[in-house]
Coordinates of C-alpha atoms in Angstrom, one line a residue:
M1 CA 0.0 0.0 0.0
Q2 CA 1.0 3.6 -0.3
K3 CA 3.1 4.9 2.6
D4 CA 1.7 8.4 2.3
K5 CA -1.9 7.1 2.9
L6 CA -0.7 5.0 5.8
L7 CA 1.1 8.0 7.4
K8 CA -1.9 10.3 7.0
T9 CA -4.3 7.7 8.5
I10 CA -2.0 7.3 11.5
G11 CA -1.6 11.0 11.8
R12 CA -5.4 11.5 12.2
Y13 CA -5.3 9.8 15.6
F14 CA -1.7 10.2 16.6
M15 CA -2.0 14.0 16.3
N16 CA 1.7 14.6 16.7
G17 CA 1.9 12.5 19.8
Q18 CA -1.4 13.4 21.5
C19 CA -2.5 9.8 21.2
D20 CA 0.1 7.1 21.1
K21 CA -2.1 4.0 21.6
A22 CA -4.9 2.8 19.4
V23 CA -6.6 -0.3 18.0
L24 CA -7.0 -0.3 14.2
K25 CA -9.8 -2.6 12.8
I26 CA -9.5 -3.4 9.1
K27 CA -12.4 -5.3 7.4
N28 CA -13.1 -5.5 3.7
K29 CA -10.4 -2.9 3.0
T30 CA -12.1 -0.3 5.4
L31 CA -10.2 0.8 8.5
Q32 CA -12.0 2.1 11.6
S33 CA -10.7 3.2 15.0
N34 CA -12.0 4.7 18.2
F35 CA -9.4 6.5 20.3
F36 CA -8.8 9.2 22.9
D37 CA -5.8 11.4 23.6
N38 CA -3.3 11.1 26.4
S39 CA -5.0 13.9 28.4
E40 CA -8.5 12.3 27.9
Q41 CA -9.9 15.7 26.6
C42 CA -10.4 14.4 23.1
V43 CA -12.3 11.3 21.9
G44 CA -12.1 10.5 18.2
T45 CA -13.1 8.2 15.4
I46 CA -11.6 7.6 12.0
K47 CA -12.8 5.7 9.0
V48 CA -10.8 5.1 5.8
K49 CA -11.9 3.3 2.6
D50 CA -9.7 1.5 0.1
F51 CA -7.3 0.6 2.9
D52 CA -5.2 -2.0 1.2
L53 CA -4.5 -4.4 4.2
Q54 CA -5.9 -7.8 5.0
D55 CA -8.7 -8.2 7.5
S56 CA -7.0 -7.7 10.9
V57 CA -7.1 -5.9 14.3
L58 CA -3.9 -4.1 15.0
G59 CA -3.0 -3.1 18.5
L60 CA -0.5 -0.2 18.3
G61 CA 0.8 0.2 21.8
S62 CA 3.5 2.6 20.7
T63 CA 2.5 4.5 17.5
Q64 CA 5.7 6.5 17.7
S65 CA 7.9 3.4 17.5
F66 CA 5.8 2.2 14.5
L67 CA 6.4 5.5 12.8
N68 CA 10.1 5.2 13.5
I69 CA 10.1 1.7 11.9
L70 CA 8.4 3.1 8.8
K71 CA 11.0 6.0 8.2
P72 CA 13.5 4.2 5.9
F73 CA 10.8 2.5 3.7
G74 CA 9.9 3.8 0.2
D75 CA 6.6 5.0 -1.2
E76 CA 5.1 1.5 -1.7
I77 CA 5.2 -1.0 1.1
K78 CA 4.0 -4.6 1.1
F79 CA 2.4 -5.8 4.4
K80 CA 1.7 -9.2 5.7
I81 CA -0.2 -9.4 9.0
E82 CA 0.2 -12.6 11.2
G83 CA -2.0 -13.9 14.0
D84 CA -5.7 -14.0 14.7
D85 CA -7.7 -11.7 12.5
D86 CA -9.5 -10.5 15.7
N87 CA -6.2 -9.8 17.5
S88 CA -3.2 -9.8 15.1
S89 CA 0.3 -10.5 16.6
K90 CA 2.8 -8.9 14.2
I91 CA 3.2 -7.0 10.9
L92 CA 5.9 -8.0 8.3
M93 CA 6.9 -5.2 6.0
S94 CA 9.0 -4.9 2.9
D95 CA 9.7 -2.5 0.0
G96 CA 12.2 -4.4 -1.9
I97 CA 15.1 -2.9 0.0
F98 CA 14.1 -2.9 3.6
N99 CA 12.3 -5.6 5.6
S100 CA 10.9 -5.3 9.1
R101 CA 9.0 -7.2 11.7
Y102 CA 6.8 -5.2 14.1
Y103 CA 5.2 -6.8 17.1
L104 CA 1.6 -5.7 18.0
F105 CA 0.0 -5.3 21.4
D106 CA -3.0 -7.4 22.5
K107 CA -6.0 -5.1 21.9
S108 CA -7.3 -5.8 25.4
V109 CA -4.5 -3.8 27.0
I110 CA -5.2 -0.7 24.9
P111 CA -8.1 1.3 26.4
Q112 CA -10.9 2.2 23.8
I113 CA -13.8 4.6 24.2
E114 CA -16.7 5.7 22.1
I115 CA -19.0 8.7 22.5
D116 CA -22.7 7.9 22.8
K117 CA -24.0 9.9 19.8
E118 CA -27.6 9.5 21.0
G119 CA -26.6 11.5 24.1
L120 CA -25.1 14.5 22.4
G121 CA -27.9 16.8 23.5
D122 CA -28.9 20.1 21.8
L123 CA -27.0 21.6 18.9
V124 CA -26.4 25.3 19.8
L125 CA -23.8 26.3 17.3
E126 CA -22.6 25.0 14.0
F127 CA -20.0 26.5 11.7
N128 CA -18.5 25.4 8.4
L129 CA -14.9 25.2 9.4
N130 CA -13.0 26.8 6.5
T131 CA -9.4 27.8 5.6
E132 CA -10.0 31.4 6.8
F133 CA -10.9 30.4 10.3
I134 CA -8.0 28.0 10.4
S135 CA -5.6 30.6 9.1
N136 CA -6.8 33.1 11.6
F137 CA -6.5 30.6 14.4
K138 CA -3.0 29.7 13.5
K139 CA -1.9 33.3 13.2
A140 CA -3.3 34.2 16.6
K141 CA -1.8 31.1 18.2
D142 CA 1.6 31.9 16.7
A143 CA 1.4 35.4 18.0
I144 CA 0.9 34.0 21.6
S145 CA 2.8 30.8 21.4
D146 CA 2.4 29.9 25.0
S147 CA -1.4 30.1 24.9
K148 CA -2.8 27.1 26.8
H149 CA -6.5 27.8 26.2
F150 CA -8.8 29.5 23.8
A151 CA -12.5 30.1 24.0
I152 CA -15.5 30.2 21.7
I153 CA -17.8 33.0 22.9
S154 CA -21.2 33.7 21.4
D155 CA -23.7 36.2 22.7
N156 CA -26.2 38.8 21.5
K157 CA -23.3 40.8 20.1
N158 CA -21.4 38.3 17.9
T159 CA -19.5 35.0 17.8
R160 CA -15.7 35.0 18.3
C161 CA -12.7 32.9 19.1
V162 CA -10.4 34.2 21.8
I163 CA -6.8 33.0 21.9
N164 CA -5.1 33.0 25.4
Y165 CA -8.4 33.0 27.2
N166 CA -8.6 33.2 31.0
Q167 CA -4.9 33.0 31.9
Q168 CA -2.7 35.1 34.3
T169 CA -1.6 37.4 31.5
N170 CA -4.1 39.9 30.1
N171 CA -2.7 39.5 26.5
H172 CA -5.2 37.9 24.1
I173 CA -6.2 38.0 20.5
L174 CA -9.7 37.5 19.2
F175 CA -11.3 37.2 15.8
K176 CA -15.0 37.0 14.8
F177 CA -16.7 34.4 12.6
E178 CA -20.2 33.8 11.4
P179 CA -21.9 30.6 12.5
K180 CA -24.3 28.7 10.1
I181 CA -26.5 27.8 13.1
K182 CA -26.8 29.7 16.4
E183 CA -29.4 28.6 18.9
S184 CA -28.0 30.3 22.0
D185 CA -26.7 33.7 23.0
N186 CA -25.0 32.3 26.1
I187 CA -22.0 30.3 24.9
K188 CA -18.7 30.8 26.6
L189 CA -16.5 27.6 26.5
A190 CA -12.7 27.2 26.8
F191 CA -10.6 24.4 25.2
D192 CA -7.1 23.2 25.1
T193 CA -5.2 25.2 22.4
Q194 CA -2.7 22.5 21.6
V195 CA -5.3 19.7 21.3
F196 CA -7.4 21.8 18.9
S197 CA -4.3 22.7 16.9
E198 CA -3.2 19.1 16.5
V199 CA -6.7 18.0 15.4
I200 CA -6.7 20.7 12.7
N201 CA -3.1 20.0 11.6
S202 CA -3.8 16.2 11.3
N203 CA -6.7 16.8 8.9
M204 CA -5.6 19.6 6.6
D205 CA -6.3 17.6 3.5
F206 CA -10.1 17.7 4.2
T207 CA -12.7 18.6 1.6
E208 CA -15.4 19.4 4.1
A209 CA -15.2 20.3 7.8
T210 CA -17.8 21.3 10.4
L211 CA -17.5 22.6 13.9
Q212 CA -20.4 22.0 16.2
I213 CA -21.1 22.8 19.9
F214 CA -23.7 20.8 21.9
A215 CA -25.3 21.6 25.2
N216 CA -27.2 19.4 27.8
C217 CA -25.2 16.3 26.7
K218 CA -25.6 13.0 28.5
D219 CA -22.1 12.7 29.9
F220 CA -21.0 16.3 29.7
E221 CA -22.7 19.7 30.1
N222 CA -21.2 20.8 26.8
I223 CA -19.0 19.2 24.1
L224 CA -17.3 20.5 20.9
L225 CA -17.5 18.2 17.9
I226 CA -15.3 18.7 14.7
L227 CA -16.1 16.6 11.6
F228 CA -13.8 16.2 8.7
K229 CA -14.4 14.5 5.3
G230 CA -11.9 13.7 2.6
S231 CA -11.9 11.9 -0.7
D232 CA -11.9 8.4 0.9
W233 CA -11.9 9.1 4.6
E234 CA -13.7 10.8 7.5
S235 CA -12.9 11.6 11.0
S236 CA -14.6 13.1 14.1
Y237 CA -13.2 14.6 17.3
Y238 CA -15.2 15.3 20.5
I239 CA -13.3 17.8 22.7
I240 CA -14.3 18.4 26.3
P241 CA -14.3 22.0 27.5
K242 CA -11.9 23.1 30.2
I243 CA -13.2 24.4 33.6
L244 CA -11.3 27.6 34.2
Q245 CA -11.7 30.5 36.7
N246 CA -14.2 33.1 35.9
K247 CA -13.1 36.1 33.9
E248 CA -14.7 39.2 32.6
E249 CA -16.3 39.0 29.2
E250 CA -13.8 39.4 26.3

């Protein structure tokens, strides 16, 4: 299979080290995985079609070590997966020059979690996530590189994104955006800046993207959902808001 497709698929859950462990399930050339990041703030799912590996369940206990193994390989890699289809034991790889054997983890030792979509609650804000928003977010984040949190605030004035929200310093940057759906004038939610950044960076080849905020959820008071679609893949990320000290309105 193509190395580039494999690396992009892994990147959608690995998120530059935010999630190092995952179980990848391949059935009829479709890959699916449910995962959560190391800080347990983000729960995600990925689905990839035309994934040219045999039916298997791959327990990647250290994604970083697997990525390291892949580095010397060329653009096309042949894979052979050994072990039970429901819990594969190792991957054999070859590109005509390099050969490698990579041992997998038992899937039972890798925690998995899946959001109950029926318990999402009420959709209070929806926005077609576009390149303008992403560019503005990155520019603001680069300007305040040590920002730990950002906020999405929507009231009877406007809807805006605030970088470096509710921290000891008073420095912050905000920019406005127009939601497609707005059902509340009382939204003020803070999120981890790095987690959000890595989610975006891992899906920059999207063709469609949507940002949604839900209230009155089954397991959380609020949750942020980001949906991405590509030519042969889709991914979703549920990000839990941060509880911060109160601060005057931005």
